[in-house]
């Protein structure tokens, strides 16, 4: 990819990764493995800091709601977003994810401060 030289700058000090993909494209299912490897495993971030979003375009067909991803992607939180039918559901899931990241950051900071004090 043309942007690979930018990846280290994108990754620096990141606390979370959201990977959005089209579940109807087999090529995307292969690519998300690469994104996960580069942006989550190599950083390293915890799986709980990663969110997978299967985005369904308006009028999309096929039974992709019952998406079964292979290991290690099947350990990640997966949400389905369909802005036509249920935008509120995706919004709630995003809020939950952001709250968990903020909690994680706060807990890490507290641990760091305690280690400096002790």
XYZ file of N, CA, C and O in Angstrom:
472
model
N 0.833 -1.195 0.000
C 0.000 0.000 0.000
C 0.868 1.245 0.000
O 1.921 1.302 0.626
N 0.400 2.284 -0.699
C 1.162 3.529 -0.820
C 1.368 4.202 0.525
O 2.248 5.027 0.682
N 0.458 3.887 1.467
C 0.483 4.632 2.727
C 1.261 3.937 3.825
O 1.283 4.412 4.946
N 1.907 2.815 3.499
C 2.575 2.049 4.563
C 3.640 2.864 5.278
O 3.887 2.661 6.456
N 4.269 3.806 4.577
C 5.297 4.641 5.215
C 4.693 5.519 6.306
O 5.395 5.954 7.207
N 3.391 5.789 6.202
C 2.721 6.640 7.203
C 2.271 5.845 8.425
O 1.935 6.432 9.451
N 2.235 4.518 8.321
C 1.660 3.711 9.400
C 2.312 3.947 10.757
O 1.600 4.093 11.743
N 3.645 3.988 10.840
C 4.236 4.191 12.177
C 3.738 5.474 12.842
O 3.490 5.500 14.047
N 3.559 6.542 12.044
C 3.064 7.806 12.602
C 1.618 7.649 13.069
O 1.222 8.170 14.112
N 0.822 6.909 12.301
C -0.577 6.675 12.675
C -0.666 5.865 13.958
O -1.548 6.080 14.784
N 0.239 4.912 14.110
C 0.174 3.992 15.242
C 0.724 4.584 16.527
O 0.361 4.153 17.604
N 1.589 5.591 16.385
C 2.296 6.097 17.560
C 1.314 6.547 18.649
O 0.436 7.355 18.409
N 1.470 5.967 19.830
C 0.654 6.333 20.998
C -0.844 6.110 20.810
O -1.651 6.735 21.487
N -1.221 5.241 19.876
C -2.660 5.004 19.706
C -3.160 4.077 20.816
O -2.434 3.222 21.306
N -4.399 4.289 21.213
C -4.993 3.503 22.292
C -6.063 2.544 21.795
O -6.556 1.719 22.562
N -6.453 2.686 20.542
C -7.503 1.825 20.021
C -7.470 1.788 18.510
O -6.918 2.672 17.865
N -8.048 0.730 17.970
C -8.102 0.562 16.514
C -9.511 0.110 16.142
O -10.031 -0.853 16.716
N -10.119 0.824 15.200
C -11.414 0.416 14.658
C -11.185 0.027 13.202
O -10.659 0.823 12.421
N -11.539 -1.204 12.863
C -11.380 -1.688 11.489
C -12.770 -1.842 10.880
O -13.579 -2.640 11.356
N -13.044 -1.047 9.844
C -14.355 -1.091 9.171
C -14.171 -1.778 7.827
O -13.231 -1.473 7.084
N -15.047 -2.733 7.541
C -14.902 -3.480 6.287
C -16.272 -3.832 5.717
O -17.292 -3.754 6.394
N -16.260 -4.198 4.440
C -17.476 -4.632 3.759
C -17.515 -6.159 3.799
O -16.711 -6.812 3.135
N -18.443 -6.747 4.571
C -18.462 -8.209 4.725
C -18.833 -8.952 3.445
O -18.675 -10.163 3.363
N -19.292 -8.214 2.427
C -19.663 -8.867 1.165
C -18.471 -9.056 0.231
O -18.589 -9.724 -0.786
N -17.344 -8.436 0.574
C -16.160 -8.552 -0.291
C -15.162 -9.533 0.298
O -14.565 -9.249 1.336
N -14.984 -10.674 -0.346
C -14.007 -11.656 0.167
C -12.610 -11.056 0.344
O -11.895 -11.414 1.271
N -12.234 -10.112 -0.530
C -10.907 -9.489 -0.418
C -10.778 -8.718 0.906
O -9.712 -8.681 1.509
N -11.887 -8.126 1.350
C -11.849 -7.385 2.622
C -11.594 -8.332 3.786
O -10.896 -7.981 4.727
N -12.170 -9.527 3.714
C -11.990 -10.485 4.812
C -10.522 -10.884 4.935
O -10.033 -11.137 6.031
N -9.810 -10.929 3.814
C -8.366 -11.214 3.871
C -7.608 -9.994 4.395
O -6.692 -10.108 5.192
N -8.030 -8.821 3.931
C -7.312 -7.599 4.311
C -7.411 -7.298 5.798
O -6.449 -6.807 6.385
N -8.567 -7.589 6.403
C -8.675 -7.247 7.827
C -7.697 -8.055 8.668
O -7.262 -7.592 9.713
N -7.305 -9.234 8.194
C -6.275 -9.998 8.913
C -4.955 -9.221 8.920
O -4.258 -9.171 9.927
N -4.643 -8.600 7.769
C -3.410 -7.820 7.675
C -3.486 -6.576 8.559
O -2.536 -6.254 9.270
N -4.629 -5.874 8.517
C -4.786 -4.679 9.348
C -4.648 -5.040 10.831
O -3.992 -4.332 11.588
N -5.258 -6.142 11.211
C -5.196 -6.580 12.611
C -3.749 -6.882 13.000
O -3.264 -6.451 14.043
N -3.059 -7.596 12.124
C -1.665 -7.957 12.402
C -0.802 -6.709 12.556
O -0.036 -6.577 13.513
N -0.945 -5.760 11.634
C -0.090 -4.559 11.644
C -0.447 -3.604 12.767
O 0.429 -3.070 13.438
N -1.746 -3.353 12.930
C -2.155 -2.264 13.812
C -2.462 -2.701 15.239
O -2.486 -1.882 16.143
N -2.726 -3.994 15.443
C -3.062 -4.447 16.793
C -1.949 -5.315 17.358
O -1.352 -4.992 18.385
N -1.628 -6.405 16.668
C -0.657 -7.359 17.220
C 0.751 -6.787 17.306
O 1.465 -7.040 18.263
N 1.159 -6.012 16.299
C 2.548 -5.550 16.286
C 2.782 -4.335 17.184
O 3.909 -3.927 17.383
N 1.703 -3.753 17.722
C 1.919 -2.519 18.500
C 2.545 -2.730 19.877
O 3.402 -1.932 20.218
N 2.175 -3.615 20.741
C 0.991 -4.459 20.690
C -0.154 -3.821 21.474
O 0.061 -3.227 22.526
N -1.361 -3.968 20.948
C -2.557 -3.556 21.675
C -3.295 -4.811 22.123
O -3.114 -5.877 21.548
N -4.137 -4.664 23.120
C -4.979 -5.781 23.548
C -6.135 -5.933 22.569
O -6.557 -4.958 21.936
N -6.668 -7.143 22.470
C -7.820 -7.363 21.598
C -9.003 -6.485 22.001
O -9.792 -6.058 21.164
N -9.106 -6.199 23.306
C -10.219 -5.376 23.780
C -10.104 -3.926 23.304
O -11.056 -3.162 23.392
N -8.927 -3.551 22.784
C -8.734 -2.198 22.273
C -9.058 -2.105 20.781
O -8.884 -1.063 20.166
N -9.529 -3.223 20.220
C -9.843 -3.260 18.796
C -11.325 -3.526 18.597
O -11.920 -4.352 19.291
N -11.918 -2.828 17.642
C -13.331 -3.027 17.302
C -13.428 -3.293 15.807
O -12.869 -2.548 15.000
N -14.118 -4.367 15.451
C -14.380 -4.671 14.040
C -15.788 -4.205 13.699
O -16.732 -4.491 14.435
N -15.922 -3.519 12.575
C -17.240 -3.058 12.144
C -17.521 -3.596 10.745
O -16.839 -3.226 9.778
N -18.494 -4.493 10.656
C -18.946 -4.994 9.352
C -20.018 -4.022 8.867
O -21.112 -3.964 9.420
N -19.665 -3.226 7.862
C -20.588 -2.186 7.406
C -21.390 -2.668 6.204
O -20.826 -3.067 5.186
N -22.703 -2.641 6.351
C -23.596 -3.108 5.286
C -24.114 -1.912 4.505
O -24.741 -1.016 5.064
N -23.822 -1.911 3.209
C -24.273 -0.804 2.365
C -25.777 -0.913 2.137
O -26.346 -2.006 2.183
N -26.437 0.214 1.865
C -27.874 0.169 1.553
C -28.144 -0.776 0.386
O -27.410 -0.772 -0.602
N -29.155 -1.601 0.552
C -29.537 -2.531 -0.517
C -28.620 -3.728 -0.671
O -28.682 -4.437 -1.672
N -27.761 -3.973 0.315
C -26.847 -5.117 0.190
C -27.604 -6.416 0.418
O -28.572 -6.479 1.164
N -27.164 -7.442 -0.280
C -27.833 -8.741 -0.198
C -26.892 -9.757 0.433
O -25.742 -9.472 0.685
N -27.403 -10.945 0.655
C -26.536 -11.996 1.205
C -26.610 -12.051 2.712
O -26.876 -11.058 3.370
N -26.384 -13.226 3.245
C -26.503 -13.441 4.692
C -25.161 -13.188 5.355
O -24.470 -14.111 5.760
N -24.782 -11.920 5.443
C -23.484 -11.606 6.051
C -23.640 -11.238 7.520
O -22.661 -10.987 8.197
N -24.884 -11.194 8.010
C -25.096 -10.895 9.437
C -24.502 -12.020 10.292
O -24.031 -11.794 11.382
N -24.566 -13.259 9.786
C -24.020 -14.403 10.532
C -22.572 -14.663 10.128
O -22.191 -15.777 9.817
N -21.803 -13.593 10.137
C -20.418 -13.663 9.714
C -19.596 -14.454 10.717
O -19.607 -14.144 11.901
N -18.906 -15.485 10.259
C -18.014 -16.191 11.187
C -16.579 -15.991 10.716
O -16.197 -16.445 9.645
N -15.837 -15.261 11.522
C -14.450 -14.954 11.183
C -13.535 -15.994 11.801
O -13.832 -16.549 12.847
N -12.401 -16.223 11.139
C -11.439 -17.208 11.631
C -10.587 -16.591 12.744
O -10.517 -15.372 12.899
N -9.943 -17.463 13.524
C -8.985 -17.039 14.538
C -7.859 -16.260 13.842
O -7.457 -16.647 12.757
N -7.322 -15.171 14.365
C -7.599 -14.570 15.669
C -8.711 -13.513 15.652
O -9.027 -12.949 16.675
N -9.271 -13.243 14.459
C -10.284 -12.187 14.365
C -11.545 -12.521 15.153
O -12.266 -11.635 15.597
N -11.795 -13.816 15.345
C -13.029 -14.209 16.063
C -12.968 -13.884 17.556
O -13.954 -14.037 18.266
N -11.805 -13.422 18.035
C -11.700 -13.038 19.456
C -12.099 -11.579 19.660
O -12.221 -11.115 20.778
N -12.253 -10.838 18.550
C -12.499 -9.402 18.641
C -13.981 -9.095 18.724
O -14.818 -9.864 18.268
N -14.287 -7.947 19.294
C -15.661 -7.459 19.325
C -16.049 -7.088 17.892
O -15.357 -6.308 17.236
N -17.144 -7.683 17.401
C -17.615 -7.426 16.038
C -19.011 -6.830 16.102
O -19.900 -7.385 16.753
N -19.185 -5.679 15.453
C -20.530 -5.126 15.369
C -20.913 -4.977 13.891
O -20.050 -4.856 13.026
N -22.201 -5.009 13.651
C -22.711 -4.801 12.300
C -23.325 -3.421 12.237
O -24.133 -3.064 13.093
N -22.925 -2.635 11.239
C -23.543 -1.315 11.106
C -24.332 -1.269 9.814
O -23.866 -1.704 8.765
N -25.558 -0.792 9.951
C -26.423 -0.609 8.798
C -27.135 0.716 9.019
O -28.093 0.786 9.779
N -26.621 1.756 8.398
C -27.093 3.099 8.716
C -28.508 3.344 8.205
O -29.170 4.276 8.637
N -28.956 2.494 7.291
C -30.322 2.626 6.783
C -31.325 2.095 7.801
O -32.278 2.752 8.159
N -31.076 0.870 8.273
C -32.048 0.199 9.146
C -31.912 0.595 10.607
O -32.895 0.825 11.290
N -30.676 0.635 11.093
C -30.506 0.765 12.542
C -29.275 1.579 12.915
O -28.323 1.038 13.487
N -29.273 2.886 12.603
C -28.077 3.678 12.932
C -27.851 3.790 14.436
O -26.722 3.886 14.892
N -28.924 3.745 15.213
C -28.829 3.936 16.663
C -28.033 2.807 17.320
O -27.254 3.023 18.238
N -28.222 1.606 16.818
C -27.538 0.428 17.362
C -26.020 0.583 17.221
O -25.276 0.353 18.174
N -25.580 0.976 16.032
C -24.143 1.170 15.796
C -23.611 2.295 16.681
O -22.516 2.199 17.238
N -24.399 3.361 16.833
C -23.977 4.498 17.656
C -23.756 4.066 19.106
O -22.755 4.428 19.732
N -24.682 3.261 19.628
C -24.561 2.763 21.006
C -23.304 1.918 21.174
O -22.600 2.019 22.176
N -23.033 1.059 20.187
C -21.844 0.198 20.254
C -20.560 1.027 20.219
O -19.598 0.731 20.921
N -20.539 2.062 19.377
C -19.376 2.950 19.323
C -19.158 3.625 20.675
O -18.027 3.717 21.160
N -20.245 4.097 21.280
C -20.127 4.769 22.579
C -19.563 3.812 23.632
O -18.703 4.176 24.423
N -20.055 2.564 23.616
C -19.551 1.563 24.566
C -18.051 1.338 24.368
O -17.272 1.253 25.318
N -17.663 1.243 23.092
C -16.253 1.016 22.766
C -15.397 2.189 23.255
O -14.369 1.992 23.905
N -15.825 3.419 22.955
C -15.046 4.587 23.370
C -14.942 4.671 24.888
O -13.895 5.007 25.427
N -16.038 4.333 25.577
C -15.993 4.342 27.046
C -14.968 3.340 27.567
O -14.229 3.623 28.506
N -14.921 2.161 26.950
C -13.970 1.137 27.413
C -12.529 1.587 27.176
O -11.648 1.324 27.988
N -12.284 2.303 26.060
C -10.934 2.802 25.769
C -10.542 3.878 26.790
O -9.423 3.892 27.306
N -11.480 4.770 27.108
C -11.199 5.835 28.086
C -10.900 5.226 29.454
O -9.950 5.632 30.132
N -11.679 4.213 29.838
C -11.433 3.515 31.108
C -10.038 2.901 31.106
O -9.292 3.014 32.075
N -9.694 2.252 29.993
C -8.384 1.610 29.861
C -7.256 2.633 30.013
O -6.280 2.405 30.731
N -7.399 3.798 29.348
C -6.375 4.848 29.416
C -6.228 5.354 30.851
O -5.113 5.505 31.360
N -7.353 5.601 31.506
C -7.321 6.104 32.882
C -6.657 5.109 33.826
O -5.855 5.485 34.678
N -6.988 3.822 33.653
C -6.393 2.796 34.519
C -4.892 2.687 34.272
O -4.114 2.526 35.215
N -4.480 2.773 33.012
C -3.043 2.711 32.687
C -2.304 3.883 33.325
O -1.214 3.726 33.870
N -2.919 5.062 33.239
C -2.297 6.265 33.804
C -2.141 6.126 35.313
O -1.112 6.475 35.878
N -3.198 5.609 35.953
C -3.134 5.419 37.413
C -2.028 4.440 37.788
O -1.292 4.665 38.743
N -1.915 3.355 37.012
C -0.855 2.359 37.288
C 0.526 3.014 37.143
O 1.409 2.770 37.944
N 0.684 3.826 36.108
C 1.969 4.505 35.888
C 2.292 5.432 37.068
O 3.417 5.447 37.560
N 1.291 6.196 37.498
C 1.506 7.132 38.611
C 1.860 6.384 39.890
O 2.754 6.813 40.628
N 1.195 5.254 40.126
C 1.490 4.456 41.322
C 2.913 3.913 41.267
O 3.605 3.879 42.277
N 3.335 3.509 40.063
C 4.689 2.943 39.963
C 5.759 4.022 40.166
O 6.843 3.754 40.646
N 5.430 5.254 39.795
C 6.369 6.360 40.024
C 6.451 6.663 41.521
O 7.537 6.886 42.057
N 5.291 6.641 42.179
C 5.237 6.953 43.613
C 5.973 5.891 44.433
O 6.748 6.207 45.317
N 5.734 4.618 44.081
C 6.284 3.540 44.942
C 7.770 3.305 44.696
O 8.313 3.403 43.682
